[in-house]
mmCIF file of C-alpha atoms in Angstrom:
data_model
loop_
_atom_site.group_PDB
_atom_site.id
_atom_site.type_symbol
_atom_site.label_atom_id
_atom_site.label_comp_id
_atom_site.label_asym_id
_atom_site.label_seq_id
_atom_site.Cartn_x
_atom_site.Cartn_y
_atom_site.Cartn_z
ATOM 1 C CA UNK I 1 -74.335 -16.925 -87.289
ATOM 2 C CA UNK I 2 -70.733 -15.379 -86.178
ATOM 3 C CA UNK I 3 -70.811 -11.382 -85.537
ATOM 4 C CA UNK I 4 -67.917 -11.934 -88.095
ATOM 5 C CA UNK I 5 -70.125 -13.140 -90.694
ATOM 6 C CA UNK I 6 -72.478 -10.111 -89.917
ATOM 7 C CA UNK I 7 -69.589 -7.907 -90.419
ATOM 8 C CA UNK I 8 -68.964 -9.526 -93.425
ATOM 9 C CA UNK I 9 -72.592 -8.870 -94.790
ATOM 10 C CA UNK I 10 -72.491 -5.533 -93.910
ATOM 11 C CA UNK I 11 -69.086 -4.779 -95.663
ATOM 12 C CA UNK I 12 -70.970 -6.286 -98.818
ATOM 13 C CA UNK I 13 -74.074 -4.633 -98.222
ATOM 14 C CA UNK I 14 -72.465 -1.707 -98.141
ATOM 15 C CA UNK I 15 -70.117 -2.098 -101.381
ATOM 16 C CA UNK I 16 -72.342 -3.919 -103.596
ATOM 17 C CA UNK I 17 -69.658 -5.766 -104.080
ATOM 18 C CA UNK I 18 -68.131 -9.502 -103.280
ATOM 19 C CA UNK I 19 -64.471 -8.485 -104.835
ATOM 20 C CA UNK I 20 -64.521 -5.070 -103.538
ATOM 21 C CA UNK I 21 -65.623 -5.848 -99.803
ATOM 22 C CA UNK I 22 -62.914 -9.225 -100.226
ATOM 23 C CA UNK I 23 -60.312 -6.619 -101.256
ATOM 24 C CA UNK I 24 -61.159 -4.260 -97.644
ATOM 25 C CA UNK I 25 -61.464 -7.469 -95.513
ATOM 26 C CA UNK I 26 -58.017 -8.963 -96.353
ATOM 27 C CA UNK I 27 -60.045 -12.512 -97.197
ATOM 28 C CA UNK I 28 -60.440 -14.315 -100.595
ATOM 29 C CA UNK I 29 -63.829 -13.648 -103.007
ATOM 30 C CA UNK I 30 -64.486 -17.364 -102.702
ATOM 31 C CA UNK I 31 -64.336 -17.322 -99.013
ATOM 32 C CA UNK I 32 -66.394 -14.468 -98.707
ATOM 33 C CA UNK I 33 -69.146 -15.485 -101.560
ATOM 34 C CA UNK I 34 -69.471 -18.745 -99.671
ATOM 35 C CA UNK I 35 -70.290 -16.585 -96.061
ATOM 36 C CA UNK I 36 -72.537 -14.668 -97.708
ATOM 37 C CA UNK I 37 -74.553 -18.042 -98.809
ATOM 38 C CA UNK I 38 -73.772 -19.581 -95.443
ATOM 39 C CA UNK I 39 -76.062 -16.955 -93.759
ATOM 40 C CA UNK I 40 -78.816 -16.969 -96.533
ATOM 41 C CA UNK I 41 -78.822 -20.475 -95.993
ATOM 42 C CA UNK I 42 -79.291 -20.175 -92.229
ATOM 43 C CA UNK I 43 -81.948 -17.786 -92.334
ATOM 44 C CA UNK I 44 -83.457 -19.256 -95.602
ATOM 45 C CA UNK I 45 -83.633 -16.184 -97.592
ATOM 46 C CA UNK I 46 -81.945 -14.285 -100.098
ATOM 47 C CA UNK I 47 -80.218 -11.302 -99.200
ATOM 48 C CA UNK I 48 -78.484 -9.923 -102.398
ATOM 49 C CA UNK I 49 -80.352 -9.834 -106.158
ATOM 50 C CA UNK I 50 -76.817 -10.148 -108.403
ATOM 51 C CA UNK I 51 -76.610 -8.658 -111.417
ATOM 52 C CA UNK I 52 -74.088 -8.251 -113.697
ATOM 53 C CA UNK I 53 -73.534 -4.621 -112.340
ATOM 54 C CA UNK I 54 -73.156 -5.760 -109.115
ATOM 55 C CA UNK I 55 -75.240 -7.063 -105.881
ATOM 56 C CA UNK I 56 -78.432 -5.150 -104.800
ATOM 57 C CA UNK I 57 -79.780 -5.761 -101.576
ATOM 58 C CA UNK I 58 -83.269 -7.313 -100.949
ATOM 59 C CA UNK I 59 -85.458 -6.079 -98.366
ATOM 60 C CA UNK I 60 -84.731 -9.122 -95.989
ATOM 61 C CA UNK I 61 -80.963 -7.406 -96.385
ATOM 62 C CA UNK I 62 -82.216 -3.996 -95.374
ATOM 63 C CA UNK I 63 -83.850 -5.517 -92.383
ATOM 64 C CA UNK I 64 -80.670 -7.568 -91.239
ATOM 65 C CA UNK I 65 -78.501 -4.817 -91.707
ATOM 66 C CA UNK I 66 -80.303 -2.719 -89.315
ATOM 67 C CA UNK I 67 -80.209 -5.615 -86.313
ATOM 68 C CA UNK I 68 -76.354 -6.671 -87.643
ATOM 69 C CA UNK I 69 -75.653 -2.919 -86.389
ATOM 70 C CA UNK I 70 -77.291 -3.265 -83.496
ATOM 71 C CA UNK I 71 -76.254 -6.733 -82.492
ATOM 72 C CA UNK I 72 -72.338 -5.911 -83.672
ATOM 73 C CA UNK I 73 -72.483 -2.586 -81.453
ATOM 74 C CA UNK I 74 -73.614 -4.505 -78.372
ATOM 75 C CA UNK I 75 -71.230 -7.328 -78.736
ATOM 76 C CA UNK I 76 -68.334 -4.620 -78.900
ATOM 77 C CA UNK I 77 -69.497 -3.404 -75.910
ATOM 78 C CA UNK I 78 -69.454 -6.265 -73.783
ATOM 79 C CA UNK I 79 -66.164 -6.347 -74.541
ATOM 80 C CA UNK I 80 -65.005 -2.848 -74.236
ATOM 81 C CA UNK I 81 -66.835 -0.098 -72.277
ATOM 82 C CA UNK I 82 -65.373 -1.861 -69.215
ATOM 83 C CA UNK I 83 -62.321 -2.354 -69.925
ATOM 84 C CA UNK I 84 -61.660 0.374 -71.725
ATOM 85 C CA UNK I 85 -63.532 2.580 -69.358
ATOM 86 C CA UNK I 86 -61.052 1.211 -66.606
ATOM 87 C CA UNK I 87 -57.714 1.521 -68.415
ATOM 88 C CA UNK I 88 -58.595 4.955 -69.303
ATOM 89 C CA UNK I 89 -60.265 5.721 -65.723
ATOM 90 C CA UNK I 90 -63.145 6.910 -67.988
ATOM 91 C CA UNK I 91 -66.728 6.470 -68.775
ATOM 92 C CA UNK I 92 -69.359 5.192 -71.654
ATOM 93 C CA UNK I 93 -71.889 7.369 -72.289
ATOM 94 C CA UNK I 94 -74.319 5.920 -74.857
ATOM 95 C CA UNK I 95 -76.830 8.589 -77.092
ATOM 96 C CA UNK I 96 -79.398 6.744 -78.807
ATOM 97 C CA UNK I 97 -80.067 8.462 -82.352
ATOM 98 C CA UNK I 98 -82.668 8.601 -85.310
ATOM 99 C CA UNK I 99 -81.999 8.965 -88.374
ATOM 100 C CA UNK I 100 -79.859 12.154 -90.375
ATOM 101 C CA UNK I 101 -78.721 12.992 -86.141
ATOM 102 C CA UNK I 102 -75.124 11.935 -86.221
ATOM 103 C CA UNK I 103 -74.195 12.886 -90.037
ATOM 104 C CA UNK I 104 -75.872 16.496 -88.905
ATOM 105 C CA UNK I 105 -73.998 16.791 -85.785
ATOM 106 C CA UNK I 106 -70.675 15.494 -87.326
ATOM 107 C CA UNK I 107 -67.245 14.907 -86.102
ATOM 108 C CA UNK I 108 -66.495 18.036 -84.925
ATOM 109 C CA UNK I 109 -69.510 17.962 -82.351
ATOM 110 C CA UNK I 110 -67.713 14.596 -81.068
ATOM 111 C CA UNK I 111 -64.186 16.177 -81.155
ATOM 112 C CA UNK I 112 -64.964 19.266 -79.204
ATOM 113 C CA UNK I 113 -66.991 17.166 -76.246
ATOM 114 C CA UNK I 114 -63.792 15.534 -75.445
ATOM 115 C CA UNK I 115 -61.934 18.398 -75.272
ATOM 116 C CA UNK I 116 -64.405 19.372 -72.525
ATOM 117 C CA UNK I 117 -65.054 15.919 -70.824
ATOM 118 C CA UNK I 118 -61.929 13.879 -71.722
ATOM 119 C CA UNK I 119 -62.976 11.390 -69.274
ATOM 120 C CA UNK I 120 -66.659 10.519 -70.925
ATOM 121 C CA UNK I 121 -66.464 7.994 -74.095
ATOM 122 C CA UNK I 122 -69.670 8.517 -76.363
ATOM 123 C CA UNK I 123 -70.937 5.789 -77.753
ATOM 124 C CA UNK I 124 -73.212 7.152 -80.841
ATOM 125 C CA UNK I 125 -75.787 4.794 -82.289
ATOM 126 C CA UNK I 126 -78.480 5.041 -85.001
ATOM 127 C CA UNK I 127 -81.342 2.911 -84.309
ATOM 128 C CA UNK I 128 -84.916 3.037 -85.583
ATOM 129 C CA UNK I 129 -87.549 4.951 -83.188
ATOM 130 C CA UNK I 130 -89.017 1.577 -81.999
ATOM 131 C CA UNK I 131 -85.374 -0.253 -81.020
ATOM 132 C CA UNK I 132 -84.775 3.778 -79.391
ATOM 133 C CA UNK I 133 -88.148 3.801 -77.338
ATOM 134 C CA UNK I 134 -87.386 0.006 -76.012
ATOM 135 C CA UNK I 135 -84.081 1.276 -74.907
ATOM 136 C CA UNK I 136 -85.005 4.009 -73.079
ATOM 137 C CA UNK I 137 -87.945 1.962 -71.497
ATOM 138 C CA UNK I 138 -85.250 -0.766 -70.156
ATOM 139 C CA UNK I 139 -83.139 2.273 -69.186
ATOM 140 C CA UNK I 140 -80.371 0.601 -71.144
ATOM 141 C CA UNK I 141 -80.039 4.441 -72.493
ATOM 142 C CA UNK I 142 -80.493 7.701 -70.498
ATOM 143 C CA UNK I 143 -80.912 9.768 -73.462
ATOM 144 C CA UNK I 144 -82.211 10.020 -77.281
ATOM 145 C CA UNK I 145 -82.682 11.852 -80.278
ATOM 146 C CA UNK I 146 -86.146 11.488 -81.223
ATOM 147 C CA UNK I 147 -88.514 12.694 -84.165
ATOM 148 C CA UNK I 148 -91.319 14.301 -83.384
ATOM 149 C CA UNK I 149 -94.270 13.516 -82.453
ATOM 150 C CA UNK I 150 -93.170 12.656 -78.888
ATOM 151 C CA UNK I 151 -94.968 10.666 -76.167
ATOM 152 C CA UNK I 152 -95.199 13.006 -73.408
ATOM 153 C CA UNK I 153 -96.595 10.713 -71.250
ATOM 154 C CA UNK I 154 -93.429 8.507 -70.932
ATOM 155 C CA UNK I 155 -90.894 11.161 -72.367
ATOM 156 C CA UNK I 156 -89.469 14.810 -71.435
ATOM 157 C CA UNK I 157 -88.875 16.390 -74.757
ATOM 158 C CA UNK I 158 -86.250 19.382 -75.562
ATOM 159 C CA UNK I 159 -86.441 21.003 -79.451
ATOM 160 C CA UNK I 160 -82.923 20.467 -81.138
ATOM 161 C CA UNK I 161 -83.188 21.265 -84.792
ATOM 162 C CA UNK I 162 -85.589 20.438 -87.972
ATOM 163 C CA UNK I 163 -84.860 19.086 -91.793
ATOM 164 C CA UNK I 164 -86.540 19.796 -94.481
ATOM 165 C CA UNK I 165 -87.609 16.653 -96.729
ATOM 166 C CA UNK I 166 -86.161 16.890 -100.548
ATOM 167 C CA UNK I 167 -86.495 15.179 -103.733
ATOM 168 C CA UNK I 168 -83.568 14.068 -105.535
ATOM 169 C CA UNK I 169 -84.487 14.163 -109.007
ATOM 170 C CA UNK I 170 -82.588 13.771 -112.556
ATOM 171 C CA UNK I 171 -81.753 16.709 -114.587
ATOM 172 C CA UNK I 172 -83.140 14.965 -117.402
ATOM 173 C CA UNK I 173 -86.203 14.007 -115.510
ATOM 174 C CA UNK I 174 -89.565 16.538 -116.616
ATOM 175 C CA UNK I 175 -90.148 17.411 -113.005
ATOM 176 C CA UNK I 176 -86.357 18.910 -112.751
ATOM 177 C CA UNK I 177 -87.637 22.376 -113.891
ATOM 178 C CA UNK I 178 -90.018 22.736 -111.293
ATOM 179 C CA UNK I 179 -88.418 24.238 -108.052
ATOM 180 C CA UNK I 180 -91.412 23.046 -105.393
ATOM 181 C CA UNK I 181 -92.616 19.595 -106.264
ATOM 182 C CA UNK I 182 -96.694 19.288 -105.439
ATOM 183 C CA UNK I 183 -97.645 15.953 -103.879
ATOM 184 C CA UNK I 184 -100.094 15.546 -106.858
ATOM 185 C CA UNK I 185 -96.952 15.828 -109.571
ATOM 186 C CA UNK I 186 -95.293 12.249 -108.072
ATOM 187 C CA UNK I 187 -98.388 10.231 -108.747
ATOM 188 C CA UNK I 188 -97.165 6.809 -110.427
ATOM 189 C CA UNK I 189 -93.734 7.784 -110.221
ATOM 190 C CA UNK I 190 -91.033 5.321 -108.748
ATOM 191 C CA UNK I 191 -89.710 6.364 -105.754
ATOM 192 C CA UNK I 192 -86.724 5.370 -103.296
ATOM 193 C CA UNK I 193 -86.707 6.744 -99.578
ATOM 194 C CA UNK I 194 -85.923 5.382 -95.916
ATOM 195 C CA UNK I 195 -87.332 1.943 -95.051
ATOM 196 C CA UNK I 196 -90.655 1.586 -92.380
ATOM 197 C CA UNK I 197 -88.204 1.296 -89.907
ATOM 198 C CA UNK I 198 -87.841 4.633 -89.514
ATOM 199 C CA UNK I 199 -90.981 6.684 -88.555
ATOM 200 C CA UNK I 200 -89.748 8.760 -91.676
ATOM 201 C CA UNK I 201 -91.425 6.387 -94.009
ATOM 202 C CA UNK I 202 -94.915 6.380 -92.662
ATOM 203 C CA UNK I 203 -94.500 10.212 -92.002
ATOM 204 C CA UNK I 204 -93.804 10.374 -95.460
ATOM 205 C CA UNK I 205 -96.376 8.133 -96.846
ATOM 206 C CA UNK I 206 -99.175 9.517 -94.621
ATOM 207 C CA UNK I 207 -98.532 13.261 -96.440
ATOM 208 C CA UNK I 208 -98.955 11.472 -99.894
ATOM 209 C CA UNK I 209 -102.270 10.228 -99.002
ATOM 210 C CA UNK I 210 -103.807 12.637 -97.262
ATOM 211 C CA UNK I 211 -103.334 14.766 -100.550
ATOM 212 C CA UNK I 212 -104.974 11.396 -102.240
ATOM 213 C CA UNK I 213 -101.646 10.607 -104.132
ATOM 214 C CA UNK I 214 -100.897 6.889 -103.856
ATOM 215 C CA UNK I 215 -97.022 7.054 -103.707
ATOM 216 C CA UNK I 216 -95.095 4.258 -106.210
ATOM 217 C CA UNK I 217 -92.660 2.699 -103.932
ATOM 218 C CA UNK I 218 -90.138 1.599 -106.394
ATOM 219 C CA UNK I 219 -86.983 0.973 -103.095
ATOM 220 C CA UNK I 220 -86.822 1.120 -99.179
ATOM 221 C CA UNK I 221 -83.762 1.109 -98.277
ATOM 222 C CA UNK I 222 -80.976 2.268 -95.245
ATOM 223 C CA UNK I 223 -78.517 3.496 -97.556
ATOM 224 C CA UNK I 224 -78.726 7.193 -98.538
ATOM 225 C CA UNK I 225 -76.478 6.329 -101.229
ATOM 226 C CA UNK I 226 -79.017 3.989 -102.863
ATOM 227 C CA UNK I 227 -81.261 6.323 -102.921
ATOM 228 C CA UNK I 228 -79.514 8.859 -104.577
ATOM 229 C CA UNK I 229 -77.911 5.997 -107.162
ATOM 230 C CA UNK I 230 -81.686 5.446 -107.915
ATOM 231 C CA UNK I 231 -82.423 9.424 -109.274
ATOM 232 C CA UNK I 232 -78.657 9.093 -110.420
ATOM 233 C CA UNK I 233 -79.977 6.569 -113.113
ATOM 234 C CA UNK I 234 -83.232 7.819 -113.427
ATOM 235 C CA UNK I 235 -85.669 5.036 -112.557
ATOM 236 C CA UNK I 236 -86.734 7.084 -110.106
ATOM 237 C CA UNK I 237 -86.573 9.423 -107.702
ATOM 238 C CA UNK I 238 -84.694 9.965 -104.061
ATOM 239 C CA UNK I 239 -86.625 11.546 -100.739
ATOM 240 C CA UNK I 240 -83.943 12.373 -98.292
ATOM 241 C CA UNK I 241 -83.568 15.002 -95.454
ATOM 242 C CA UNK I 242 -82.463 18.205 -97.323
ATOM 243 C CA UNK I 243 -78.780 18.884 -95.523
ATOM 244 C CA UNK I 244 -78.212 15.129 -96.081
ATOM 245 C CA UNK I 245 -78.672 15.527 -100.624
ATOM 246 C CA UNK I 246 -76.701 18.500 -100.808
ATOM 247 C CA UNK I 247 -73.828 16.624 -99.311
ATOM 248 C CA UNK I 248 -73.721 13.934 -101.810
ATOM 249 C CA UNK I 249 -75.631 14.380 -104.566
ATOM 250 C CA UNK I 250 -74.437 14.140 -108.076
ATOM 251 C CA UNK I 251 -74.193 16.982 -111.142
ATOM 252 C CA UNK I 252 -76.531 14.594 -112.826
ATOM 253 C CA UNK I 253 -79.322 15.476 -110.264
ATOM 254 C CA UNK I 254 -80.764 18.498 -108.718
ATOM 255 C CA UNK I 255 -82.528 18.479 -105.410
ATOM 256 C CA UNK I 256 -86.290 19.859 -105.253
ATOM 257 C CA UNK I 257 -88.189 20.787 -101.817
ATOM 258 C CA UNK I 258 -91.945 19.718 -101.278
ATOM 259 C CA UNK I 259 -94.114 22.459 -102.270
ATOM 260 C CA UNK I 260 -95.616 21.596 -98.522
ATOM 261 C CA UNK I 261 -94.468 23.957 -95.939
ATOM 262 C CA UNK I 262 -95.104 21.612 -93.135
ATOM 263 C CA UNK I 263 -93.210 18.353 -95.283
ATOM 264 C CA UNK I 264 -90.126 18.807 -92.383
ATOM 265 C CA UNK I 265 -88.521 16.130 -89.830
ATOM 266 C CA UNK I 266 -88.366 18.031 -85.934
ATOM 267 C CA UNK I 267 -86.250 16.358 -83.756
ATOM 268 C CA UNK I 268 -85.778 16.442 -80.058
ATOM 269 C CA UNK I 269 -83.840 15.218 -77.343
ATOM 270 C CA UNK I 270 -85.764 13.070 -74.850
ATOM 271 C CA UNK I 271 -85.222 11.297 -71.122
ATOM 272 C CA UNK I 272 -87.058 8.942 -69.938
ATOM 273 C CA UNK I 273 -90.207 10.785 -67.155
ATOM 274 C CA UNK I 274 -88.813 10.576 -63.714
ATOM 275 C CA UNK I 275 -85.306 9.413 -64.145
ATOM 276 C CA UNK I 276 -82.844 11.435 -62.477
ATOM 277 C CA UNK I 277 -80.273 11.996 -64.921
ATOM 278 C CA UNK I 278 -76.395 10.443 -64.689
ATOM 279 C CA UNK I 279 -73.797 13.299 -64.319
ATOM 280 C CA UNK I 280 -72.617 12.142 -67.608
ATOM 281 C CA UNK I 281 -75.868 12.869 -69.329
ATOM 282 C CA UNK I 282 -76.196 16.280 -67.861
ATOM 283 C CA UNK I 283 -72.689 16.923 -68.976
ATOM 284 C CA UNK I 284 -73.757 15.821 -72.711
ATOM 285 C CA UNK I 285 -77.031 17.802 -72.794
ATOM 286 C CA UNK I 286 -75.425 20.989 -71.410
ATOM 287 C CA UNK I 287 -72.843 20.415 -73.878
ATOM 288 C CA UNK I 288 -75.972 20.011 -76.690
ATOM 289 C CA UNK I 289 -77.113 23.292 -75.269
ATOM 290 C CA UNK I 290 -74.073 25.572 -76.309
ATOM 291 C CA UNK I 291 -73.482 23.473 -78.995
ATOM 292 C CA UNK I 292 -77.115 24.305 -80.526
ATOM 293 C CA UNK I 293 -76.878 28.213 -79.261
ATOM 294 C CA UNK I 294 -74.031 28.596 -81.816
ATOM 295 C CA UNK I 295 -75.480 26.806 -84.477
#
């Protein structure tokens, strides 16, 4: 297994797509179809269901994709946050991230930092809570973004911001009229959210059953767009992070909150308990700071 290869699944992970992903990589179909069984083969699973509509990933494909991203981002930094650190006489600071973080903060955030500390790189990364907590524990990151609830014991904790969770549901669906969706009115319907990677999924889940609804998990998935393609058709429907659906959802589907006041992701930016911070850390959270005063 090649980080080339990985980058290869991902770019067909992501497309759904051997001809489309074959087309953005510059290679041929056949070469790329044959990768693609290569590392099935190697890790004796399968990693794409293909139909005649395209490929869907399998849950073993979910699960690679998360540690492809996390393998690919390290490799590219063996190889870069020296050296380009030392051409540019500048620094890598790396912010650890869960999930909805980086799409909320956007480019802009990014753009604006360096026009304040030219000299500090970021180095953004999404990760699942567990791969974020191990991080911070071998100090290979100063700083996270972290959903609540937060260890205290091993963790200083600073409120950012907070999501509301949504349903993404059909127009034609019956529940499309309602505009707060009970817990009790998704009994033994399908439904597609974030994989139990995320501590989304079990927050989620755990809300279901204490209002004795056992949810129908039709899909886990990472891809946001999966999850709306899944309302989109109507075999089922999407839970997302509100400011995440009205970004990309569809005219064919309307976007319904919880009718649970409480049914909301908090996030919060943590340090690891008695580690004095790098200068480049305090820069970023000061910078966090104003940011989140205007916003």
């Amino acid at each position: 297994m090649t980080t080339k290869e990985l980058e290869y699944f991902l770019s067909v992970y992501e497309t759904h797509s051997i001809k489309n992903s074959a087309e953005k990589l510059f290679i041929s179909s056949q070469a790329l179809s044959k990768s693609i069984k290569k590392l099935e083969a190697e890790i004796n699973t399968t990693l794409f269901t293909r139909t005649s509509s395209g490929l869907i990933p399998t849950h073993s494909a979910d699960k690679l994709a998360e540690r492809a991203h996390v393998i690919i981002n390290e490799f590219d930094n063996i190889t870069s946050d020296f050296s380009v650190a030392e051409s540019n006489s500048s620094t890598v600071l790396t912010v650890a991230a869960t999930y909805g973080v980086l799409d909320y903060l956007g480019y802009n955030f990014v753009k604006n930092f360096y026009l304040q500390f030219p000299n500090i790189k970021l180095n953004l990364i999404e990760l699942p809570e567990t791969h974020i907590s191990e991080m911070l524990a071998n100090n290979q990151v100063e700083i996270a973004f972290m959903p609540a609830p937060i260890d205290y014991t091993k963790f200083n904790a600073k409120f950012c911001f907070s999501w509301k969770h949504c349903l993404i549901i059909n127009r034609k669906h019956p529940l499309a009229v309602k505009k707060k969706i009970p817990y009790s009115d998704l009994d033994g319907i399908p439904l597609a959210l974030k994989g139990r990677s995320y501590s989304v999924f079990p927050s989620n889940i755990s809300r279901f059953l204490k209002e004795g609804v056992n949810p129908n998990i039709l899909l886990e998935t990472t891809s946001e767009s999966l999850i709306h393609q899944v309302a989109e058709t109507n075999a089922g429907i999407g839970v997302s992070l509100s400011f995440l659906a009205e970004r990309i959802h569809s005219s064919s589907t309307v976007i319904r909150e919880f009718d649970d006041p409480n049914c909301q992701k908090e996030v919060y930016l943590v340090t690891k308990k008695e580690m004095h911070p790098s200068s480049d850390a305090s820069c970023f959270v000061s910078y966090l700071d104003r940011w989140l005063s205007l916003h």
